[in-house]
Amino acid sequence: MSKTVLITGATSGIGEATARAFAAEGFAVIITGRRAERLQQLKAELKEQYGAEVCVASFDVRDEAMCNAAIEALPERFADIDILVNNAGLAAGLEHLNEGSTADWNAMIDTNVKGLLYISRAVANRMIASGKRGHIVNLGSTAGTQVYENGNVYCATKHAVHALSQGMRIDFLRHGIRVTEIRPGMVETEFSVVRFHGDKNRADGVYKGLKPLTGDDIAEAIVWATTQPDHVHINEIVLTPTAQADSFYSVRE
Ligand code: NDP
Ligand code: 8X3
């Protein structure tokens, strides 16, 4: 039986590309996110293109009860999860702290930190109970170790993901569960459109004059990190476009 991977935030960007990449490698995939219609479209595509086994679970990772219920309700074929990709997340707003919106802060903290914790707890307990040597992948960021002007709360949530990835790696060591943190720089997805509350022109400006990474670039790294031999543990991968060194330095034409 092929291995099973659960991906949060598979309706767009990195998560969607990751679902495709695992399906292409013959994994059974559980795709999740709030936009149920997109999940159904992706399911049809993955089945058609790769003959993949696909399970859809539509829920909001901010809701602890929904997270637990979704994991509990997985059909038997998908109940034993080998790989969890904690990808669902967002940036909302880009303002000095005193001008920031508390609604934006709550969305980021509840999704990027608390949502990741709820899903990780539920899935890790499943992995431990089944005796599986599972693998958890967390989407961190270059913003997980650097803080840029106006990035305040988003950067804080990714610093939290960086700390939690280290904490999980220690706590799950005895269970043989590997934990990989993927830490990208600029990836062109719906990320900036969401950050700027739908302002596409402003979002396009983020990537102007340079070639950003794509969701496929990140997906390839995730598949590579999770298909290493049993004794190899990829702790973290930092990926930036060639035109970007870190959160502070990039070159544009
Ligand atoms: P996208 O906006 O394209 O995708 C975000 C995904 O997260 C969507 O599928 C969305 O699904 C899901 N999501 C958001 N909120 C929730 C929620 N409350 N419950 C369930 N799912 C949710 O952005 P990216 O693909 O770029 O982002 C993916 C991850 O990568 C994020 O954690 C982000 O911080 C991280 N990252 C992105 C970088 C970039 O430059 N793009 C760089 C570094 C890290 P839906 O709306 O349907 O619920
Ligand atoms: C996303 C990359 O530079 O917008 O984590 O923080 S950045």
PDB file of C-alpha atoms and ligand atoms in Angstrom:
ATOM      1  CA  MET A   1       0.000   0.000   0.000  1.00  0.00           C
ATOM      2  CA  SER A   2       1.336   3.435  -0.899  1.00  0.00           C
ATOM      3  CA  LYS A   3       2.177   5.925   1.854  1.00  0.00           C
ATOM      4  CA  THR A   4      -0.308   8.583   2.908  1.00  0.00           C
ATOM      5  CA  VAL A   5       0.360  12.312   3.173  1.00  0.00           C
ATOM      6  CA  LEU A   6      -1.925  14.992   4.634  1.00  0.00           C
ATOM      7  CA  ILE A   7      -1.386  18.533   3.374  1.00  0.00           C
ATOM      8  CA  THR A   8      -3.027  21.547   5.006  1.00  0.00           C
ATOM      9  CA  GLY A   9      -3.776  24.507   2.740  1.00  0.00           C
ATOM     10  CA  ALA A  10      -3.866  22.497  -0.501  1.00  0.00           C
ATOM     11  CA  THR A  11      -6.279  24.870  -2.282  1.00  0.00           C
ATOM     12  CA  SER A  12      -3.514  27.170  -3.493  1.00  0.00           C
ATOM     13  CA  GLY A  13       0.193  27.874  -3.892  1.00  0.00           C
ATOM     14  CA  ILE A  14       2.724  25.688  -2.112  1.00  0.00           C
ATOM     15  CA  GLY A  15       0.141  23.271  -0.679  1.00  0.00           C
ATOM     16  CA  GLU A  16      -1.512  22.653  -4.038  1.00  0.00           C
ATOM     17  CA  ALA A  17       1.864  22.097  -5.720  1.00  0.00           C
ATOM     18  CA  THR A  18       2.863  19.733  -2.904  1.00  0.00           C
ATOM     19  CA  ALA A  19      -0.310  17.679  -3.354  1.00  0.00           C
ATOM     20  CA  ARG A  20       0.494  17.369  -7.070  1.00  0.00           C
ATOM     21  CA  ALA A  21       4.114  16.402  -6.401  1.00  0.00           C
ATOM     22  CA  PHE A  22       3.197  13.655  -3.909  1.00  0.00           C
ATOM     23  CA  ALA A  23       0.394  12.358  -6.158  1.00  0.00           C
ATOM     24  CA  ALA A  24       2.877  12.167  -9.043  1.00  0.00           C
ATOM     25  CA  GLU A  25       5.148  10.038  -6.822  1.00  0.00           C
ATOM     26  CA  GLY A  26       2.318   7.575  -6.095  1.00  0.00           C
ATOM     27  CA  PHE A  27       1.389   8.728  -2.582  1.00  0.00           C
ATOM     28  CA  ALA A  28      -2.208   8.673  -1.344  1.00  0.00           C
ATOM     29  CA  VAL A  29      -3.019  12.307  -0.554  1.00  0.00           C
ATOM     30  CA  ILE A  30      -5.383  13.968   1.894  1.00  0.00           C
ATOM     31  CA  ILE A  31      -5.997  17.508   0.705  1.00  0.00           C
ATOM     32  CA  THR A  32      -7.409  20.093   3.099  1.00  0.00           C
ATOM     33  CA  GLY A  33      -8.363  23.763   3.214  1.00  0.00           C
ATOM     34  CA  ARG A  34     -11.505  25.903   3.609  1.00  0.00           C
ATOM     35  CA  ARG A  35     -12.400  26.264  -0.090  1.00  0.00           C
ATOM     36  CA  ALA A  36     -14.179  22.945  -0.659  1.00  0.00           C
ATOM     37  CA  GLU A  37     -14.852  23.548  -4.349  1.00  0.00           C
ATOM     38  CA  ARG A  38     -11.150  23.962  -5.120  1.00  0.00           C
ATOM     39  CA  LEU A  39     -10.409  20.747  -3.218  1.00  0.00           C
ATOM     40  CA  GLN A  40     -12.948  18.828  -5.302  1.00  0.00           C
ATOM     41  CA  GLN A  41     -11.423  20.217  -8.521  1.00  0.00           C
ATOM     42  CA  LEU A  42      -7.927  19.245  -7.383  1.00  0.00           C
ATOM     43  CA  LYS A  43      -9.107  15.770  -6.380  1.00  0.00           C
ATOM     44  CA  ALA A  44     -10.555  15.198  -9.862  1.00  0.00           C
ATOM     45  CA  GLU A  45      -7.341  16.432 -11.474  1.00  0.00           C
ATOM     46  CA  LEU A  46      -5.034  14.263  -9.320  1.00  0.00           C
ATOM     47  CA  LYS A  47      -7.137  11.167  -9.963  1.00  0.00           C
ATOM     48  CA  GLU A  48      -7.291  11.838 -13.691  1.00  0.00           C
ATOM     49  CA  GLN A  49      -3.639  12.810 -14.159  1.00  0.00           C
ATOM     50  CA  TYR A  50      -1.874  10.428 -11.755  1.00  0.00           C
ATOM     51  CA  GLY A  51      -4.516   7.829 -10.846  1.00  0.00           C
ATOM     52  CA  ALA A  52      -3.943   8.978  -7.268  1.00  0.00           C
ATOM     53  CA  GLU A  53      -5.961   7.956  -4.221  1.00  0.00           C
ATOM     54  CA  VAL A  54      -7.296  11.269  -2.898  1.00  0.00           C
ATOM     55  CA  CYS A  55      -9.309  12.195   0.183  1.00  0.00           C
ATOM     56  CA  VAL A  56     -10.809  15.663   0.680  1.00  0.00           C
ATOM     57  CA  ALA A  57     -11.288  17.146   4.150  1.00  0.00           C
ATOM     58  CA  SER A  58     -12.491  20.740   4.199  1.00  0.00           C
ATOM     59  CA  PHE A  59     -12.054  22.571   7.499  1.00  0.00           C
ATOM     60  CA  ASP A  60     -10.630  25.680   9.127  1.00  0.00           C
ATOM     61  CA  VAL A  61      -7.395  24.957  10.996  1.00  0.00           C
ATOM     62  CA  ARG A  62      -8.232  27.742  13.488  1.00  0.00           C
ATOM     63  CA  ASP A  63     -11.043  25.622  14.897  1.00  0.00           C
ATOM     64  CA  GLU A  64      -9.638  22.989  17.261  1.00  0.00           C
ATOM     65  CA  ALA A  65     -12.843  20.913  17.314  1.00  0.00           C
ATOM     66  CA  MET A  66     -12.992  20.891  13.490  1.00  0.00           C
ATOM     67  CA  CYS A  67      -9.342  19.814  13.286  1.00  0.00           C
ATOM     68  CA  ASN A  68      -9.878  16.908  15.678  1.00  0.00           C
ATOM     69  CA  ALA A  69     -13.157  15.888  14.022  1.00  0.00           C
ATOM     70  CA  ALA A  70     -11.576  15.964  10.544  1.00  0.00           C
ATOM     71  CA  ILE A  71      -8.736  13.675  11.607  1.00  0.00           C
ATOM     72  CA  GLU A  72     -11.156  11.341  13.445  1.00  0.00           C
ATOM     73  CA  ALA A  73     -13.450  11.138  10.407  1.00  0.00           C
ATOM     74  CA  LEU A  74     -10.787  10.080   7.887  1.00  0.00           C
ATOM     75  CA  PRO A  75     -11.816   6.932   5.996  1.00  0.00           C
ATOM     76  CA  GLU A  76      -9.889   3.814   7.035  1.00  0.00           C
ATOM     77  CA  ARG A  77      -7.665   3.858   3.928  1.00  0.00           C
ATOM     78  CA  PHE A  78      -6.404   7.343   4.841  1.00  0.00           C
ATOM     79  CA  ALA A  79      -6.447   7.068   8.650  1.00  0.00           C
ATOM     80  CA  ASP A  80      -2.774   6.059   9.011  1.00  0.00           C
ATOM     81  CA  ILE A  81      -0.882   9.197   8.044  1.00  0.00           C
ATOM     82  CA  ASP A  82       2.804   8.788   7.182  1.00  0.00           C
ATOM     83  CA  ILE A  83       3.570  12.431   6.395  1.00  0.00           C
ATOM     84  CA  LEU A  84       1.906  15.620   7.622  1.00  0.00           C
ATOM     85  CA  VAL A  85       2.657  18.864   5.779  1.00  0.00           C
ATOM     86  CA  ASN A  86       1.695  21.841   7.964  1.00  0.00           C
ATOM     87  CA  ASN A  87       1.421  24.393   5.187  1.00  0.00           C
ATOM     88  CA  ALA A  88      -1.826  26.363   5.820  1.00  0.00           C
ATOM     89  CA  GLY A  89      -0.885  29.894   6.735  1.00  0.00           C
ATOM     90  CA  LEU A  90      -0.971  33.542   5.791  1.00  0.00           C
ATOM     91  CA  ALA A  91       0.392  36.997   6.212  1.00  0.00           C
ATOM     92  CA  ALA A  92      -2.269  39.675   6.711  1.00  0.00           C
ATOM     93  CA  GLY A  93      -1.255  43.325   6.478  1.00  0.00           C
ATOM     94  CA  LEU A  94       2.132  45.046   6.404  1.00  0.00           C
ATOM     95  CA  GLU A  95       2.024  47.982   8.812  1.00  0.00           C
ATOM     96  CA  HIS A  96       3.897  49.370  11.763  1.00  0.00           C
ATOM     97  CA  LEU A  97       2.739  47.626  14.916  1.00  0.00           C
ATOM     98  CA  ASN A  98       0.713  50.570  16.273  1.00  0.00           C
ATOM     99  CA  GLU A  99      -1.206  50.758  12.978  1.00  0.00           C
ATOM    100  CA  GLY A 100      -1.817  47.027  12.602  1.00  0.00           C
ATOM    101  CA  SER A 101      -5.263  45.460  12.630  1.00  0.00           C
ATOM    102  CA  THR A 102      -6.005  43.173  15.563  1.00  0.00           C
ATOM    103  CA  ALA A 103      -8.215  41.081  13.241  1.00  0.00           C
ATOM    104  CA  ASP A 104      -5.151  40.501  11.025  1.00  0.00           C
ATOM    105  CA  TRP A 105      -3.040  39.583  14.064  1.00  0.00           C
ATOM    106  CA  ASN A 106      -5.630  37.091  15.283  1.00  0.00           C
ATOM    107  CA  ALA A 107      -5.923  35.499  11.823  1.00  0.00           C
ATOM    108  CA  MET A 108      -2.134  35.007  11.611  1.00  0.00           C
ATOM    109  CA  ILE A 109      -1.612  33.785  15.165  1.00  0.00           C
ATOM    110  CA  ASP A 110      -4.664  31.500  15.092  1.00  0.00           C
ATOM    111  CA  THR A 111      -3.752  29.979  11.697  1.00  0.00           C
ATOM    112  CA  ASN A 112       0.048  29.922  11.580  1.00  0.00           C
ATOM    113  CA  VAL A 113       0.641  28.949  15.203  1.00  0.00           C
ATOM    114  CA  LYS A 114      -2.480  27.545  16.870  1.00  0.00           C
ATOM    115  CA  GLY A 115      -3.808  25.766  13.757  1.00  0.00           C
ATOM    116  CA  LEU A 116      -0.438  24.142  13.196  1.00  0.00           C
ATOM    117  CA  LEU A 117      -0.425  22.993  16.824  1.00  0.00           C
ATOM    118  CA  TYR A 118      -3.961  21.535  16.715  1.00  0.00           C
ATOM    119  CA  ILE A 119      -3.277  19.465  13.592  1.00  0.00           C
ATOM    120  CA  SER A 120       0.175  18.385  14.740  1.00  0.00           C
ATOM    121  CA  ARG A 121      -1.170  17.145  18.069  1.00  0.00           C
ATOM    122  CA  ALA A 122      -3.998  15.157  16.475  1.00  0.00           C
ATOM    123  CA  VAL A 123      -1.838  13.596  13.756  1.00  0.00           C
ATOM    124  CA  ALA A 124       1.214  12.938  15.954  1.00  0.00           C
ATOM    125  CA  ASN A 125      -0.963  11.022  18.416  1.00  0.00           C
ATOM    126  CA  ARG A 126      -2.202   8.888  15.519  1.00  0.00           C
ATOM    127  CA  MET A 127       1.360   8.246  14.358  1.00  0.00           C
ATOM    128  CA  ILE A 128       2.477   7.337  17.878  1.00  0.00           C
ATOM    129  CA  ALA A 129      -0.508   5.013  18.475  1.00  0.00           C
ATOM    130  CA  SER A 130       0.120   3.176  15.199  1.00  0.00           C
ATOM    131  CA  GLY A 131       3.845   2.848  15.941  1.00  0.00           C
ATOM    132  CA  LYS A 132       4.629   4.625  12.677  1.00  0.00           C
ATOM    133  CA  ARG A 133       7.926   6.370  12.094  1.00  0.00           C
ATOM    134  CA  GLY A 134       6.081   9.367  10.707  1.00  0.00           C
ATOM    135  CA  HIS A 135       7.312  12.671   9.312  1.00  0.00           C
ATOM    136  CA  ILE A 136       6.051  16.199   9.981  1.00  0.00           C
ATOM    137  CA  VAL A 137       6.928  19.085   7.667  1.00  0.00           C
ATOM    138  CA  ASN A 138       6.339  22.637   8.879  1.00  0.00           C
ATOM    139  CA  LEU A 139       6.277  25.641   6.550  1.00  0.00           C
ATOM    140  CA  GLY A 140       8.459  28.203   8.255  1.00  0.00           C
ATOM    141  CA  SER A 141      10.055  31.123   6.438  1.00  0.00           C
ATOM    142  CA  THR A 142      13.161  33.241   6.153  1.00  0.00           C
ATOM    143  CA  ALA A 143      10.981  35.441   8.402  1.00  0.00           C
ATOM    144  CA  GLY A 144      11.365  32.735  11.058  1.00  0.00           C
ATOM    145  CA  THR A 145      14.798  34.022  12.021  1.00  0.00           C
ATOM    146  CA  GLN A 146      14.740  37.592  10.671  1.00  0.00           C
ATOM    147  CA  VAL A 147      12.338  40.454  11.367  1.00  0.00           C
ATOM    148  CA  TYR A 148      11.756  43.153   8.734  1.00  0.00           C
ATOM    149  CA  GLU A 149      10.008  46.503   9.099  1.00  0.00           C
ATOM    150  CA  ASN A 150       6.186  46.099   9.231  1.00  0.00           C
ATOM    151  CA  GLY A 151       6.534  42.308   9.361  1.00  0.00           C
ATOM    152  CA  ASN A 152       6.134  42.257  13.168  1.00  0.00           C
ATOM    153  CA  VAL A 153       3.315  39.748  13.819  1.00  0.00           C
ATOM    154  CA  TYR A 154       3.831  37.614  10.679  1.00  0.00           C
ATOM    155  CA  CYS A 155       7.529  37.300  11.537  1.00  0.00           C
ATOM    156  CA  ALA A 156       6.604  36.438  15.135  1.00  0.00           C
ATOM    157  CA  THR A 157       4.355  33.595  13.952  1.00  0.00           C
ATOM    158  CA  LYS A 158       7.150  32.189  11.770  1.00  0.00           C
ATOM    159  CA  HIS A 159       9.622  32.530  14.662  1.00  0.00           C
ATOM    160  CA  ALA A 160       7.082  30.446  16.599  1.00  0.00           C
ATOM    161  CA  VAL A 161       7.029  27.842  13.810  1.00  0.00           C
ATOM    162  CA  HIS A 162      10.847  27.755  13.981  1.00  0.00           C
ATOM    163  CA  ALA A 163      10.750  27.175  17.755  1.00  0.00           C
ATOM    164  CA  LEU A 164       7.938  24.618  17.517  1.00  0.00           C
ATOM    165  CA  SER A 165       9.788  22.684  14.812  1.00  0.00           C
ATOM    166  CA  GLN A 166      12.773  22.387  17.159  1.00  0.00           C
ATOM    167  CA  GLY A 167      10.486  21.435  20.065  1.00  0.00           C
ATOM    168  CA  MET A 168       8.706  18.761  18.011  1.00  0.00           C
ATOM    169  CA  ARG A 169      12.037  17.352  16.827  1.00  0.00           C
ATOM    170  CA  ILE A 170      13.069  16.845  20.455  1.00  0.00           C
ATOM    171  CA  ASP A 171       9.717  15.613  21.813  1.00  0.00           C
ATOM    172  CA  PHE A 172       9.097  13.167  18.956  1.00  0.00           C
ATOM    173  CA  LEU A 173      12.653  11.813  18.874  1.00  0.00           C
ATOM    174  CA  ARG A 174      11.691   8.817  21.029  1.00  0.00           C
ATOM    175  CA  HIS A 175       8.878   7.980  18.597  1.00  0.00           C
ATOM    176  CA  GLY A 176      11.060   8.070  15.484  1.00  0.00           C
ATOM    177  CA  ILE A 177       8.997  10.913  14.007  1.00  0.00           C
ATOM    178  CA  ARG A 178      11.128  13.186  11.838  1.00  0.00           C
ATOM    179  CA  VAL A 179      10.428  16.925  11.724  1.00  0.00           C
ATOM    180  CA  THR A 180      11.554  19.058   8.793  1.00  0.00           C
ATOM    181  CA  GLU A 181      11.134  22.826   8.652  1.00  0.00           C
ATOM    182  CA  ILE A 182      10.986  24.275   5.132  1.00  0.00           C
ATOM    183  CA  ARG A 183      11.940  27.953   5.204  1.00  0.00           C
ATOM    184  CA  PRO A 184      11.354  29.767   1.905  1.00  0.00           C
ATOM    185  CA  GLY A 185      12.003  33.343   0.925  1.00  0.00           C
ATOM    186  CA  MET A 186       9.880  34.852  -1.867  1.00  0.00           C
ATOM    187  CA  VAL A 187       7.507  32.365  -3.517  1.00  0.00           C
ATOM    188  CA  GLU A 188       4.915  33.701  -5.942  1.00  0.00           C
ATOM    189  CA  THR A 189       1.551  32.258  -4.871  1.00  0.00           C
ATOM    190  CA  GLU A 190      -1.644  33.879  -3.567  1.00  0.00           C
ATOM    191  CA  PHE A 191       0.383  34.834  -0.454  1.00  0.00           C
ATOM    192  CA  SER A 192       0.862  38.534  -1.283  1.00  0.00           C
ATOM    193  CA  VAL A 193      -2.684  38.972  -2.649  1.00  0.00           C
ATOM    194  CA  VAL A 194      -3.928  37.641   0.707  1.00  0.00           C
ATOM    195  CA  ARG A 195      -1.441  39.803   2.635  1.00  0.00           C
ATOM    196  CA  PHE A 196      -2.691  42.944   0.841  1.00  0.00           C
ATOM    197  CA  HIS A 197      -6.358  41.962   1.208  1.00  0.00           C
ATOM    198  CA  GLY A 198      -6.922  41.367  -2.524  1.00  0.00           C
ATOM    199  CA  ASP A 199      -4.821  44.241  -3.929  1.00  0.00           C
ATOM    200  CA  LYS A 200      -3.293  42.374  -6.908  1.00  0.00           C
ATOM    201  CA  ASN A 201      -1.246  45.353  -8.159  1.00  0.00           C
ATOM    202  CA  ARG A 202       0.456  45.765  -4.813  1.00  0.00           C
ATOM    203  CA  ALA A 203       1.016  41.998  -4.631  1.00  0.00           C
ATOM    204  CA  ASP A 204       2.660  41.958  -8.088  1.00  0.00           C
ATOM    205  CA  GLY A 205       5.049  44.678  -6.901  1.00  0.00           C
ATOM    206  CA  VAL A 206       6.569  42.302  -4.350  1.00  0.00           C
ATOM    207  CA  TYR A 207       8.085  40.172  -7.130  1.00  0.00           C
ATOM    208  CA  LYS A 208       8.789  42.939  -9.637  1.00  0.00           C
ATOM    209  CA  GLY A 209      12.213  42.786 -11.298  1.00  0.00           C
ATOM    210  CA  LEU A 210      13.219  39.376  -9.967  1.00  0.00           C
ATOM    211  CA  LYS A 211      12.360  35.735 -10.604  1.00  0.00           C
ATOM    212  CA  PRO A 212      10.651  34.397  -7.472  1.00  0.00           C
ATOM    213  CA  LEU A 213      10.434  30.764  -6.425  1.00  0.00           C
ATOM    214  CA  THR A 214       7.305  28.817  -7.393  1.00  0.00           C
ATOM    215  CA  GLY A 215       5.149  26.439  -5.409  1.00  0.00           C
ATOM    216  CA  ASP A 216       6.655  23.621  -7.478  1.00  0.00           C
ATOM    217  CA  ASP A 217      10.181  24.536  -6.290  1.00  0.00           C
ATOM    218  CA  ILE A 218       9.080  24.185  -2.676  1.00  0.00           C
ATOM    219  CA  ALA A 219       7.082  21.015  -3.349  1.00  0.00           C
ATOM    220  CA  GLU A 220      10.151  19.371  -4.851  1.00  0.00           C
ATOM    221  CA  ALA A 221      12.159  20.139  -1.692  1.00  0.00           C
ATOM    222  CA  ILE A 222       9.381  18.743   0.516  1.00  0.00           C
ATOM    223  CA  VAL A 223       9.169  15.481  -1.444  1.00  0.00           C
ATOM    224  CA  TRP A 224      12.970  15.152  -1.382  1.00  0.00           C
ATOM    225  CA  ALA A 225      13.171  15.765   2.389  1.00  0.00           C
ATOM    226  CA  THR A 226      10.480  13.188   3.125  1.00  0.00           C
ATOM    227  CA  THR A 227      11.789  10.413   0.861  1.00  0.00           C
ATOM    228  CA  GLN A 228      15.259  10.035   2.333  1.00  0.00           C
ATOM    229  CA  PRO A 229      16.387   6.711   3.864  1.00  0.00           C
ATOM    230  CA  ASP A 230      15.009   5.973   7.374  1.00  0.00           C
ATOM    231  CA  HIS A 231      18.229   6.984   9.137  1.00  0.00           C
ATOM    232  CA  VAL A 232      18.454  10.412   7.443  1.00  0.00           C
ATOM    233  CA  HIS A 233      16.694  13.346   9.120  1.00  0.00           C
ATOM    234  CA  ILE A 234      16.572  16.615   7.147  1.00  0.00           C
ATOM    235  CA  ASN A 235      16.141  19.194   9.932  1.00  0.00           C
ATOM    236  CA  GLU A 236      15.553  22.245   7.802  1.00  0.00           C
ATOM    237  CA  ILE A 237      15.891  23.687   4.327  1.00  0.00           C
ATOM    238  CA  VAL A 238      16.185  27.419   3.573  1.00  0.00           C
ATOM    239  CA  LEU A 239      15.358  28.287  -0.060  1.00  0.00           C
ATOM    240  CA  THR A 240      15.431  31.711  -1.665  1.00  0.00           C
ATOM    241  CA  PRO A 241      15.303  32.887  -5.268  1.00  0.00           C
ATOM    242  CA  THR A 242      18.798  33.384  -6.718  1.00  0.00           C
ATOM    243  CA  ALA A 243      18.066  37.122  -6.626  1.00  0.00           C
ATOM    244  CA  GLN A 244      17.403  37.047  -2.864  1.00  0.00           C
ATOM    245  CA  ALA A 245      19.981  36.477  -0.102  1.00  0.00           C
ATOM    246  CA  ASP A 246      17.658  36.814   2.902  1.00  0.00           C
ATOM    247  CA  SER A 247      14.828  39.021   4.212  1.00  0.00           C
ATOM    248  CA  PHE A 248      16.924  42.157   3.727  1.00  0.00           C
ATOM    249  CA  TYR A 249      18.969  41.722   0.555  1.00  0.00           C
ATOM    250  CA  SER A 250      17.665  41.139  -2.945  1.00  0.00           C
ATOM    251  CA  VAL A 251      18.580  42.446  -6.389  1.00  0.00           C
ATOM    252  CA  ARG A 252      16.056  43.621  -8.966  1.00  0.00           C
ATOM    253  CA  GLU A 253      16.424  44.552 -12.599  1.00  0.00           C
TER     254      GLU A 253
HETATM  255  P1  NDP B   1      -1.384  30.786  -0.484  1.00  0.00           P
HETATM  256  O1  NDP B   1      -2.180  31.968  -0.011  1.00  0.00           O
HETATM  257  O2  NDP B   1      -1.272  30.574  -1.951  1.00  0.00           O
HETATM  258  O3  NDP B   1      -1.940  29.450   0.208  1.00  0.00           O
HETATM  259  C1  NDP B   1      -2.287  29.421   1.555  1.00  0.00           C
HETATM  260  C2  NDP B   1      -3.075  28.147   1.856  1.00  0.00           C
HETATM  261  O4  NDP B   1      -3.379  28.143   3.272  1.00  0.00           O
HETATM  262  C3  NDP B   1      -4.387  28.085   1.110  1.00  0.00           C
HETATM  263  O5  NDP B   1      -4.582  26.785   0.613  1.00  0.00           O
HETATM  264  C4  NDP B   1      -5.419  28.377   2.183  1.00  0.00           C
HETATM  265  O6  NDP B   1      -6.622  27.641   1.952  1.00  0.00           O
HETATM  266  C5  NDP B   1      -4.750  27.826   3.438  1.00  0.00           C
HETATM  267  N1  NDP B   1      -5.300  28.435   4.641  1.00  0.00           N
HETATM  268  C6  NDP B   1      -5.190  29.728   5.036  1.00  0.00           C
HETATM  269  N2  NDP B   1      -5.910  29.923   6.162  1.00  0.00           N
HETATM  270  C7  NDP B   1      -6.479  28.727   6.478  1.00  0.00           C
HETATM  271  C8  NDP B   1      -7.347  28.285   7.513  1.00  0.00           C
HETATM  272  N3  NDP B   1      -7.759  29.128   8.476  1.00  0.00           N
HETATM  273  N4  NDP B   1      -7.739  26.999   7.533  1.00  0.00           N
HETATM  274  C9  NDP B   1      -7.323  26.148   6.562  1.00  0.00           C
HETATM  275  N5  NDP B   1      -6.495  26.493   5.566  1.00  0.00           N
HETATM  276  C10 NDP B   1      -6.100  27.779   5.511  1.00  0.00           C
HETATM  277  O7  NDP B   1       0.063  30.979   0.166  1.00  0.00           O
HETATM  278  P2  NDP B   1       1.403  30.077   0.106  1.00  0.00           P
HETATM  279  O8  NDP B   1       1.182  28.834  -0.644  1.00  0.00           O
HETATM  280  O9  NDP B   1       2.501  30.944  -0.301  1.00  0.00           O
HETATM  281  O10 NDP B   1       1.596  29.788   1.662  1.00  0.00           O
HETATM  282  C11 NDP B   1       1.714  28.508   2.220  1.00  0.00           C
HETATM  283  C12 NDP B   1       2.619  28.567   3.435  1.00  0.00           C
HETATM  284  O11 NDP B   1       3.932  28.944   3.041  1.00  0.00           O
HETATM  285  C13 NDP B   1       2.195  29.575   4.508  1.00  0.00           C
HETATM  286  O12 NDP B   1       2.376  28.998   5.770  1.00  0.00           O
HETATM  287  C14 NDP B   1       3.177  30.725   4.308  1.00  0.00           C
HETATM  288  O13 NDP B   1       3.391  31.469   5.479  1.00  0.00           O
HETATM  289  C15 NDP B   1       4.414  29.961   3.890  1.00  0.00           C
HETATM  290  N6  NDP B   1       5.413  30.748   3.187  1.00  0.00           N
HETATM  291  C16 NDP B   1       5.093  31.401   2.019  1.00  0.00           C
HETATM  292  C17 NDP B   1       6.051  32.157   1.372  1.00  0.00           C
HETATM  293  C18 NDP B   1       5.755  32.951   0.132  1.00  0.00           C
HETATM  294  O14 NDP B   1       6.541  33.841  -0.219  1.00  0.00           O
HETATM  295  N7  NDP B   1       4.659  32.658  -0.580  1.00  0.00           N
HETATM  296  C19 NDP B   1       7.428  32.231   1.889  1.00  0.00           C
HETATM  297  C20 NDP B   1       7.639  31.537   3.128  1.00  0.00           C
HETATM  298  C21 NDP B   1       6.674  30.813   3.724  1.00  0.00           C
HETATM  299  P3  NDP B   1      -8.113  28.213   2.114  1.00  0.00           P
HETATM  300  O15 NDP B   1      -8.055  29.710   1.937  1.00  0.00           O
HETATM  301  O16 NDP B   1      -8.893  27.516   1.043  1.00  0.00           O
HETATM  302  O17 NDP B   1      -8.520  27.798   3.489  1.00  0.00           O
HETATM  303  C1  8X3 B   2       7.070  34.796   3.405  1.00  0.00           C
HETATM  304  C2  8X3 B   2       8.287  35.509   2.954  1.00  0.00           C
HETATM  305  O1  8X3 B   2       9.537  37.734   3.012  1.00  0.00           O
HETATM  306  O2  8X3 B   2       7.112  37.839   2.943  1.00  0.00           O
HETATM  307  O3  8X3 B   2       7.286  34.128   4.596  1.00  0.00           O
HETATM  308  O4  8X3 B   2       8.239  37.173   4.954  1.00  0.00           O
HETATM  309  S1  8X3 B   2       8.283  37.136   3.507  1.00  0.00           S
END
